[in-house]
């Protein structure tokens, strides 16, 4: 009996949650559509790129439980690939981004294959070591132009006729990329594959005993996460029209961890807010004399101490959040 | 006694066997030169005092632990070096002593996870979860068979301990394995569930092999064809329940364990 009622209550709550989700989704979409009227488009485009990057990272940390310290490789690597093929080989922007995505996925396959069988801190260390190797490769390789990076990358024409040099066109293109990325993540999490990932996170031993080769599922999630980080990185290269060493450096890997933790691990939209907070802070502080890293460090510490579940995670777990029908998993 | 006569008359076929199975943890020898033969259509009990090495034997047979010495053969194939997930796919599926369910998933989802792989529905990342609904009919059958119908949509974490064990049996059966290894399947269960699970095991064993660790000796007497007694990692006695329960050393081992 008690189980019966708790199950019904759960179904009702999740029904109300999906209503709330739909409402928030529509509000969010409207805000994003009208945003260029109120903010610098380039600022929101940057924010969207990092938001997608953080969500891609969260696919791994939040839904697979793997802490990668090498995600800059996929973000920055894709930026280089896209910038190179668009500038030197005259690829169209959509094809250029696709090259970035495929390149990042291949890098993800290699890094994932080497790292996936390690646990916890060893996994993080191996991903860090491999991404440092990639950093030095980018420093030395010819096509990346070392310290200069690849400059003045043309944005070109989307599908041959939409001029991306118009910042309005570019903005809606980036918004479309962001939304496509989010839909892919959402589908991935809520798919048969996603169910197996969930079961592995819940009880890895049991998943093995049911015959699942856990390493392969984790590798699948790793490659997907890398590809989506590449989608964000390739797009960013077109937004700023350059690709540099900053995006493959270890600090970038750290930043995306920060964004994800700030927003809320394992929540679909948390990392968007985490990225928003970090990017806004950086933009704001860039013009003041405060040292950016110290301030973000302090914000991070405060958040870890006060909002342990991250901003969105805390909101879900709060009285208001629960009233609206959300449920936090951990 | 209650053991089915037809099963006893069939020519027993060995489906799982171990020879000289040993496992050392550092200097400590938890399992020492164990030989075991598990037969098709038989329920085989592994009993012995706490710390005798029963769970370790399970971990070795299912390859969750690598044996220090010895060989294991499953359905004619040497699996001594085979990884655990592959062994499961070959038809040897275990349950755990500490109940192993997916706590934040519903009972239905728990069973469906087990059904996903054999039904080729575990790698599709582009399909919605509603694609799994075609597993519902089979999942509901299994849920009903173990008597969990009322709790179908409850979270596994909200079930009582005994009901979690029942759910674990349902997920194990979902794989339709040739050989089942059940580690204390009835521990913490109420009398009603013990009855249900006993008859399920007996039923299942008509066409499969079952090896179970069980402390409830009346259950062992009722449903097991063969009993192996383990003590300090070694086989102390083997035979049917009547023979083994008369064995002086077994009685001593059990009395000793109770006193301690
Ligand atoms: N991973 C391990 N590392 C060290 N010792 C272990 C390990 N697993 C089991 N043991 C030891 O092996 C012995 C047998 O344990 P176990 O197989 O769990 O016994 P049983 O299931 O018969 O109660 C115990 O003394 C236990 O402490
Ligand atoms: Mg045990």
XYZ file of C-alpha atoms and ligand atoms in Angstrom:
618
model
C 0.000 0.000 0.000
C 2.590 2.515 1.070
C 4.654 1.606 -1.953
C 1.638 2.051 -4.181
C 0.944 5.550 -2.912
C 4.569 6.612 -3.041
C 4.719 5.448 -6.641
C 1.591 7.415 -7.544
C 2.927 10.477 -5.759
C 6.104 10.112 -7.741
C 4.274 9.936 -11.047
C 2.214 13.002 -10.129
C 5.285 14.910 -9.100
C 7.136 14.072 -12.269
C 4.067 15.112 -14.285
C 4.076 18.489 -12.550
C 7.837 18.651 -13.078
C 7.455 18.200 -16.807
C 4.863 21.020 -16.851
C 7.253 23.264 -14.969
C 10.048 22.199 -17.276
C 7.958 23.095 -20.315
C 7.150 26.521 -18.843
C 10.802 27.233 -18.029
C 11.839 25.958 -21.428
C 9.525 28.362 -23.233
C 10.609 31.297 -21.066
C 14.267 30.402 -21.647
C 13.792 30.124 -25.394
C 12.007 33.473 -25.605
C 14.776 35.105 -23.572
C 17.438 33.635 -25.832
C 15.609 34.766 -28.953
C 15.253 38.366 -27.799
C 18.603 38.501 -25.977
C 20.608 40.213 -28.778
C 18.393 43.254 -28.347
C 19.695 43.719 -24.800
C 23.224 42.316 -24.702
C 26.236 42.261 -26.963
C 25.592 39.335 -29.303
C 29.257 38.308 -29.052
C 28.924 38.030 -25.274
C 25.867 35.777 -25.459
C 27.464 33.722 -28.225
C 30.488 33.145 -26.029
C 28.196 32.218 -23.193
C 26.275 29.731 -25.340
C 29.486 28.082 -26.534
C 30.736 27.628 -22.990
C 27.310 26.526 -21.790
C 27.279 23.781 -24.413
C 30.840 22.840 -23.500
C 29.893 22.533 -19.823
C 26.786 20.487 -20.622
C 28.899 18.157 -22.748
C 31.336 17.796 -19.872
C 28.472 17.126 -17.483
C 27.294 14.288 -19.708
C 30.443 12.541 -18.552
C 30.799 13.717 -14.953
C 27.139 13.911 -14.020
C 25.718 10.980 -15.923
C 28.669 8.594 -16.070
C 30.576 9.602 -12.947
C 33.883 10.112 -14.766
C 35.910 13.209 -13.906
C 37.941 14.134 -16.975
C 40.703 16.668 -16.577
C 41.401 16.820 -20.278
C 38.321 18.236 -21.924
C 40.188 21.277 -23.238
C 41.645 18.897 -25.813
C 38.257 18.394 -27.432
C 37.085 21.997 -27.127
C 40.338 23.587 -28.249
C 41.244 20.807 -30.670
C 37.950 21.226 -32.502
C 38.530 24.995 -32.595
C 41.844 24.390 -34.378
C 40.394 21.851 -36.803
C 37.438 24.036 -37.730
C 39.559 27.182 -38.039
C 42.104 25.375 -40.211
C 39.719 23.794 -42.701
C 37.604 26.930 -42.986
C 40.531 29.295 -43.437
C 43.052 27.195 -45.383
C 40.843 24.787 -47.272
C 37.834 27.065 -47.790
C 35.320 24.754 -46.117
C 31.815 26.106 -45.494
C 31.066 26.940 -41.824
C 28.723 23.981 -41.310
C 31.246 21.565 -42.809
C 34.036 23.182 -40.822
C 32.176 22.612 -37.566
C 31.471 19.037 -38.592
C 35.214 18.484 -39.089
C 35.761 19.883 -35.581
C 33.169 17.519 -34.136
C 34.575 14.448 -35.881
C 38.134 15.396 -34.919
C 37.143 15.858 -31.284
C 35.295 12.529 -31.309
C 38.415 10.766 -32.629
C 40.581 12.420 -29.982
C 37.962 11.339 -27.459
C 38.137 7.778 -28.705
C 41.901 7.690 -28.226
C 41.925 9.402 -24.832
C 38.930 7.440 -23.635
C 40.402 4.145 -24.766
C 43.559 4.746 -22.768
C 41.895 6.170 -19.664
C 38.558 4.411 -19.262
C 39.687 1.411 -17.249
C 41.267 3.573 -14.542
C 39.267 4.640 -11.556
C 38.808 7.999 -9.860
C 41.932 10.094 -9.501
C 43.922 7.901 -11.918
C 41.358 8.549 -14.602
C 41.640 12.307 -14.001
C 45.459 12.131 -14.054
C 45.637 10.186 -17.298
C 43.226 12.525 -19.057
C 45.277 15.472 -17.780
C 48.534 13.920 -18.979
C 47.135 13.164 -22.424
C 45.687 16.631 -22.801
C 49.057 18.123 -21.848
C 50.580 16.028 -24.628
C 48.013 17.431 -27.010
C 48.820 20.949 -25.794
C 52.486 20.479 -26.669
C 51.516 18.999 -29.994
C 49.506 22.162 -30.726
C 52.424 24.299 -29.584
C 54.783 22.545 -32.005
C 52.569 21.652 -34.956
C 52.772 23.853 -38.046
C 49.098 24.248 -38.823
C 48.302 25.723 -35.396
C 50.867 28.541 -35.800
C 52.222 28.185 -32.269
C 51.769 31.153 -29.985
C 49.935 33.154 -32.652
C 47.188 30.621 -33.199
C 45.035 30.640 -36.321
C 43.915 34.229 -36.849
C 41.219 35.944 -38.953
C 39.163 32.884 -39.716
C 36.387 33.818 -42.134
C 32.863 33.054 -40.925
C 31.649 32.489 -44.467
C 28.144 31.742 -45.651
C 26.004 29.135 -43.943
C 24.624 26.667 -46.527
C 26.129 29.002 -49.100
C 23.650 31.840 -48.670
C 23.318 33.006 -45.041
C 26.041 35.574 -44.427
C 27.494 34.896 -40.988
C 29.398 38.163 -40.959
C 26.136 39.720 -39.893
C 26.201 39.363 -36.150
C 22.438 38.767 -36.037
C 22.738 35.829 -38.446
C 25.725 34.527 -36.542
C 23.862 34.781 -33.256
C 20.912 32.717 -34.428
C 23.252 30.197 -35.982
C 25.047 29.784 -32.659
C 21.722 29.568 -30.838
C 20.628 26.826 -33.242
C 23.881 24.908 -32.671
C 23.442 25.257 -28.920
C 19.856 23.997 -29.033
C 20.764 21.079 -31.281
C 23.542 20.163 -28.863
C 21.161 20.323 -25.912
C 18.584 18.170 -27.685
C 21.267 15.584 -28.457
C 22.352 15.534 -24.802
C 18.779 15.265 -23.609
C 18.056 12.425 -25.990
C 21.291 10.649 -25.096
C 20.474 10.734 -21.389
C 16.898 9.578 -21.959
C 17.611 6.698 -24.289
C 18.105 2.935 -23.937
C 21.850 3.641 -23.825
C 21.275 6.284 -21.161
C 19.401 3.755 -19.032
C 22.419 1.453 -19.059
C 24.675 4.363 -18.100
C 22.313 5.121 -15.243
C 22.407 1.514 -14.083
C 26.213 1.499 -14.196
C 26.313 4.626 -12.054
C 23.808 3.120 -9.636
C 25.500 -0.261 -9.242
C 28.437 -1.094 -11.465
C 28.929 -4.634 -10.093
C 25.338 -5.541 -10.815
C 25.566 -4.109 -14.321
C 28.625 -6.315 -14.974
C 26.845 -9.356 -13.588
C 24.004 -8.684 -16.029
C 26.566 -8.980 -18.824
C 27.194 -5.323 -19.637
C 30.769 -4.525 -20.612
C 30.896 -1.421 -18.518
C 34.064 -0.041 -20.128
C 32.444 0.097 -23.562
C 29.439 2.031 -22.325
C 31.683 4.478 -20.534
C 33.779 4.847 -23.669
C 30.618 5.560 -25.669
C 29.685 8.321 -23.250
C 33.238 9.674 -23.353
C 33.245 9.916 -27.138
C 29.820 11.543 -27.179
C 30.956 14.055 -24.568
C 34.102 14.801 -26.576
C 32.144 15.249 -29.807
C 29.750 17.722 -28.178
C 32.640 19.605 -26.576
C 34.022 19.754 -30.113
C 30.735 21.152 -31.380
C 31.086 23.945 -28.836
C 34.778 24.534 -29.632
C 34.362 24.586 -33.404
C 31.495 27.035 -33.089
C 33.516 29.241 -30.773
C 36.315 29.408 -33.347
C 33.868 30.850 -35.875
C 32.377 33.275 -33.352
C 35.733 34.794 -32.414
C 37.336 34.016 -35.778
C 40.444 32.565 -34.183
C 41.767 29.466 -32.445
C 44.573 29.720 -29.921
C 46.489 27.761 -27.312
C 44.240 29.129 -24.546
C 41.478 26.727 -25.553
C 43.667 23.606 -25.308
C 45.440 24.599 -22.082
C 44.772 22.789 -18.810
C 43.174 25.915 -17.337
C 40.334 25.438 -19.803
C 39.812 21.885 -18.533
C 39.678 23.306 -15.016
C 37.274 26.046 -15.999
C 34.720 23.630 -17.400
C 34.847 21.577 -14.201
C 34.240 24.781 -12.284
C 31.257 25.732 -14.453
C 29.698 22.297 -14.064
C 30.168 22.156 -10.302
C 28.844 25.698 -9.879
C 25.720 24.961 -11.900
C 24.989 21.519 -10.519
C 26.387 18.137 -11.521
C 23.919 15.769 -13.070
C 21.270 18.392 -13.812
C 20.578 18.943 -17.477
C 20.560 22.748 -17.338
C 22.762 23.430 -14.301
C 25.997 23.751 -16.289
C 24.364 26.422 -18.476
C 24.007 28.615 -15.411
C 27.451 27.704 -14.147
C 28.929 28.719 -17.498
C 26.842 31.906 -17.457
C 28.169 32.822 -14.034
C 31.816 32.173 -14.892
C 31.717 33.896 -18.286
C 29.880 36.915 -16.861
C 32.353 37.196 -14.007
C 35.297 36.983 -16.389
C 33.829 39.601 -18.694
C 33.040 41.905 -15.822
C 36.402 41.500 -14.145
C 38.358 41.853 -17.364
C 37.721 45.595 -17.280
C 38.349 46.018 -13.537
C 41.680 45.638 -11.761
C 40.657 42.552 -9.745
C 42.629 39.481 -10.730
C 40.116 37.191 -12.438
C 41.451 33.879 -11.201
C 41.400 34.906 -7.549
C 37.824 36.152 -7.714
C 36.536 33.102 -9.554
C 38.425 30.989 -7.045
C 36.674 32.732 -4.172
C 33.273 32.420 -5.840
C 33.962 28.752 -6.359
C 34.873 28.189 -2.724
C 31.790 30.023 -1.502
C 29.595 27.999 -3.820
C 31.133 24.715 -2.777
C 30.615 25.596 0.877
C 27.129 27.119 0.606
C 25.544 25.469 -2.433
C 26.937 22.000 -2.338
C 24.653 20.732 -5.059
C 25.423 23.672 -7.335
C 23.037 26.530 -8.085
C 20.435 24.522 -9.966
C 20.884 21.452 -7.809
C 20.156 23.546 -4.702
C 17.153 25.079 -6.407
C 15.737 21.642 -7.234
C 16.255 20.496 -3.670
C 14.813 23.692 -2.140
C 11.230 23.911 -0.913
C 10.229 25.971 -3.942
C 11.932 23.549 -6.306
C 10.202 20.565 -4.770
C 6.876 22.386 -4.844
C 7.375 22.879 -8.557
C 7.847 19.145 -8.828
C 11.591 18.773 -9.248
C 13.493 15.984 -7.669
C 17.194 16.001 -7.120
C 18.831 12.679 -7.685
C 21.568 12.741 -5.106
C 12.236 -35.783 -0.072
C 10.388 -33.067 -1.961
C 12.988 -33.356 -4.668
C 11.490 -34.132 -8.056
C 11.982 -37.744 -9.047
C 12.256 -37.172 -12.797
C 15.127 -34.744 -12.339
C 16.966 -37.351 -10.291
C 16.580 -39.991 -12.960
C 17.868 -37.909 -15.833
C 21.469 -38.353 -16.792
C 23.084 -35.415 -15.006
C 25.124 -33.210 -17.304
C 27.921 -31.094 -15.843
C 27.505 -27.473 -16.948
C 29.932 -25.753 -14.621
C 32.988 -27.259 -13.056
C 35.992 -26.101 -11.090
C 39.231 -27.985 -10.526
C 41.769 -27.108 -7.872
C 40.189 -23.689 -7.408
C 42.239 -21.552 -4.989
C 42.360 -17.926 -3.961
C 44.877 -16.200 -1.720
C 44.499 -12.722 -0.277
C 48.105 -11.981 0.565
C 49.234 -14.811 2.818
C 45.656 -15.791 3.663
C 44.223 -18.679 1.665
C 40.476 -18.021 1.479
C 39.743 -20.869 -0.942
C 41.950 -23.931 -1.158
C 41.861 -26.546 -3.957
C 38.130 -26.738 -4.378
C 36.655 -29.132 -6.951
C 33.022 -28.565 -7.863
C 30.639 -29.995 -10.457
C 27.337 -28.244 -11.048
C 24.752 -30.233 -12.977
C 22.008 -29.287 -15.338
C 18.531 -29.536 -13.762
C 19.904 -29.712 -10.233
C 19.879 -27.397 -7.251
C 23.255 -27.513 -5.564
C 23.742 -25.991 -2.128
C 26.993 -24.556 -0.877
C 26.900 -24.335 2.899
C 29.351 -23.670 5.655
C 30.032 -21.312 8.553
C 30.588 -17.581 8.042
C 33.974 -16.840 6.555
C 34.257 -20.334 5.043
C 34.846 -18.823 1.594
C 31.437 -19.359 -0.034
C 31.124 -15.839 -1.437
C 34.733 -15.974 -2.595
C 33.979 -19.187 -4.501
C 31.085 -17.352 -6.179
C 33.352 -14.446 -7.044
C 35.848 -16.856 -8.583
C 33.305 -18.846 -10.579
C 31.749 -15.659 -12.002
C 35.218 -14.161 -12.556
C 34.622 -11.158 -10.340
C 37.883 -12.366 -8.797
C 40.745 -13.991 -10.651
C 41.667 -17.405 -9.163
C 45.192 -17.782 -7.827
C 45.173 -21.366 -9.055
C 42.821 -23.778 -10.724
C 40.552 -23.904 -13.761
C 36.879 -23.221 -14.389
C 34.854 -24.691 -17.243
C 31.429 -23.389 -18.254
C 29.361 -25.346 -20.782
C 32.498 -26.950 -22.160
C 34.476 -23.717 -22.464
C 37.430 -22.829 -20.279
C 36.575 -19.483 -18.658
C 39.544 -19.238 -16.299
C 40.743 -16.106 -18.120
C 37.388 -14.730 -19.315
C 36.198 -11.322 -18.025
C 33.147 -11.214 -15.759
C 30.745 -9.510 -18.164
C 31.554 -12.065 -20.863
C 30.959 -14.934 -18.439
C 27.535 -13.449 -17.721
C 26.797 -13.259 -21.436
C 27.777 -16.931 -21.779
C 24.958 -17.859 -19.431
C 26.364 -17.854 -15.904
C 24.572 -15.205 -13.870
C 24.923 -14.516 -10.172
C 23.148 -12.634 -7.460
C 24.968 -10.899 -4.626
C 24.994 -11.538 -0.895
C 24.308 -7.862 -0.247
C 21.222 -7.218 -2.334
C 22.166 -5.651 -5.637
C 19.450 -3.568 -7.233
C 19.509 -0.209 -8.985
C 18.103 1.808 -6.078
C 16.903 4.957 -7.847
C 15.135 3.117 -10.611
C 11.659 1.648 -10.414
C 11.080 -2.089 -10.062
C 9.958 -2.156 -13.685
C 13.098 -0.337 -14.846
C 15.304 -2.690 -12.836
C 13.889 -5.666 -14.664
C 13.958 -3.881 -18.007
C 17.684 -3.104 -17.600
C 18.289 -6.832 -17.392
C 16.118 -7.438 -20.455
C 17.675 -4.692 -22.569
C 20.863 -6.478 -23.593
C 19.426 -9.863 -24.590
C 16.786 -7.986 -26.590
C 19.306 -5.793 -28.407
C 18.064 -2.560 -26.862
C 21.073 -1.376 -24.884
C 23.185 0.685 -27.291
C 20.617 2.877 -29.029
C 21.400 6.403 -27.864
C 19.157 8.006 -30.466
C 15.899 6.338 -29.405
C 13.590 7.606 -26.651
C 13.222 5.511 -23.499
C 9.690 4.726 -24.646
C 11.356 2.300 -27.077
C 11.838 0.104 -24.008
C 8.084 -0.305 -23.610
C 8.180 -3.336 -25.806
C 9.992 -5.099 -22.963
C 7.092 -4.407 -20.595
C 5.139 -7.581 -21.303
C 8.071 -9.838 -20.402
C 9.074 -7.600 -17.480
C 5.554 -7.723 -16.072
C 5.541 -11.511 -16.357
C 8.723 -11.718 -14.303
C 7.477 -9.160 -11.792
C 4.272 -11.084 -11.349
C 6.069 -14.416 -11.047
C 8.020 -13.182 -8.031
C 4.996 -11.420 -6.543
C 6.095 -7.823 -6.954
C 3.124 -6.660 -8.998
C 1.929 -4.112 -6.441
C 5.377 -2.542 -6.204
C 5.938 -2.384 -9.972
C 6.303 1.397 -10.116
C 7.945 1.923 -6.728
C 11.610 2.821 -6.476
C 13.784 -0.174 -5.673
C 15.274 1.830 -2.790
C 11.817 2.000 -1.140
C 11.383 -1.784 -1.025
C 11.947 -3.776 2.143
C 15.141 -5.818 2.297
C 13.384 -9.081 1.494
C 11.529 -7.585 -1.442
C 14.789 -6.223 -2.844
C 16.120 -9.784 -2.834
C 13.020 -10.922 -4.670
C 13.541 -8.169 -7.229
C 17.131 -9.268 -7.676
C 15.951 -12.776 -8.449
C 13.550 -11.404 -11.028
C 16.358 -9.488 -12.768
C 18.565 -12.581 -12.683
C 15.823 -14.699 -14.227
C 15.267 -12.041 -16.874
C 18.534 -13.119 -18.490
C 17.316 -16.702 -18.743
C 20.759 -17.997 -17.719
C 21.888 -21.617 -18.043
C 23.523 -21.498 -14.635
C 22.355 -19.406 -11.670
C 24.515 -18.634 -8.684
C 22.483 -17.287 -5.790
C 24.329 -15.978 -2.742
C 22.038 -16.327 0.280
C 18.925 -15.524 -1.759
C 16.561 -15.920 1.195
C 18.517 -13.992 3.823
C 16.281 -11.392 5.461
C 13.137 -12.659 3.773
C 9.770 -13.223 5.398
C 8.235 -16.707 5.451
C 5.902 -15.886 2.572
C 8.744 -14.762 0.290
C 10.814 -17.809 1.270
C 7.972 -20.007 0.059
C 7.636 -18.076 -3.199
C 11.355 -18.005 -3.906
C 11.788 -21.694 -3.020
C 9.167 -22.704 -5.519
C 10.616 -20.351 -8.133
C 14.071 -21.872 -7.689
C 12.669 -25.374 -7.895
C 10.811 -24.396 -11.048
C 13.773 -22.709 -12.642
C 16.003 -25.682 -11.897
C 13.874 -27.970 -14.043
C 15.723 -26.647 -17.079
C 18.792 -24.975 -15.580
C 21.505 -25.468 -13.026
C 21.384 -23.619 -9.710
C 24.150 -23.215 -7.161
C 23.079 -21.463 -4.003
C 24.562 -20.450 -0.703
C 21.929 -20.921 1.953
C 21.910 -20.900 5.731
C 18.307 -21.981 6.124
C 18.791 -25.739 6.371
C 15.131 -26.604 5.953
C 15.214 -24.828 2.596
C 18.330 -26.792 1.702
C 16.662 -30.031 2.749
C 13.586 -29.183 0.710
C 14.909 -28.016 -2.611
C 18.554 -29.021 -2.975
C 19.655 -32.228 -4.689
C 23.276 -31.905 -3.758
C 25.108 -30.256 -0.878
C 28.728 -29.180 -0.597
C 30.022 -28.156 2.809
C 32.847 -25.679 2.868
C 35.039 -24.949 5.866
C 38.079 -22.667 5.982
C 38.192 -22.617 2.223
C 38.186 -26.387 1.813
C 35.515 -28.927 1.008
C 34.562 -30.783 4.170
C 31.825 -33.037 2.828
C 29.677 -33.550 -0.224
C 26.550 -35.533 -1.069
C 22.796 -35.339 -0.720
C 21.348 -33.598 2.310
C 20.622 -36.793 4.254
C 24.205 -38.039 3.909
C 25.829 -34.724 4.637
C 23.678 -33.940 7.660
C 24.688 -37.266 9.228
C 28.372 -36.542 8.756
C 30.095 -36.211 12.115
C 32.602 -33.564 10.946
C 29.810 -31.444 9.454
C 27.856 -31.528 12.686
C 30.965 -30.555 14.571
C 31.767 -27.713 12.181
C 28.253 -26.354 12.502
C 28.135 -26.709 16.282
C 31.539 -25.082 16.482
C 30.334 -22.198 14.383
C 27.269 -21.727 16.545
C 29.262 -21.650 19.730
C 31.682 -19.069 18.374
N 38.714 -9.088 -1.070
C 39.164 -9.719 0.046
N 40.338 -9.377 0.590
C 40.793 -10.004 1.704
N 40.133 -10.974 2.340
C 38.953 -11.366 1.857
C 38.385 -10.756 0.689
N 37.192 -11.336 0.431
C 37.020 -12.263 1.398
N 38.051 -12.288 2.247
C 38.218 -13.184 3.391
O 38.014 -14.495 2.931
C 37.306 -15.257 3.878
C 36.093 -15.866 3.247
O 35.145 -14.847 3.012
P 33.767 -15.128 2.280
O 34.024 -15.824 1.017
O 33.019 -13.857 2.217
O 33.051 -16.119 3.307
P 31.542 -16.599 3.362
O 30.816 -16.084 2.192
O 31.624 -18.101 3.388
O 30.983 -16.073 4.643
C 36.984 -14.330 5.037
O 37.928 -14.556 6.067
C 37.159 -12.969 4.448
O 37.589 -12.057 5.429
Mg 29.194 -14.864 2.052
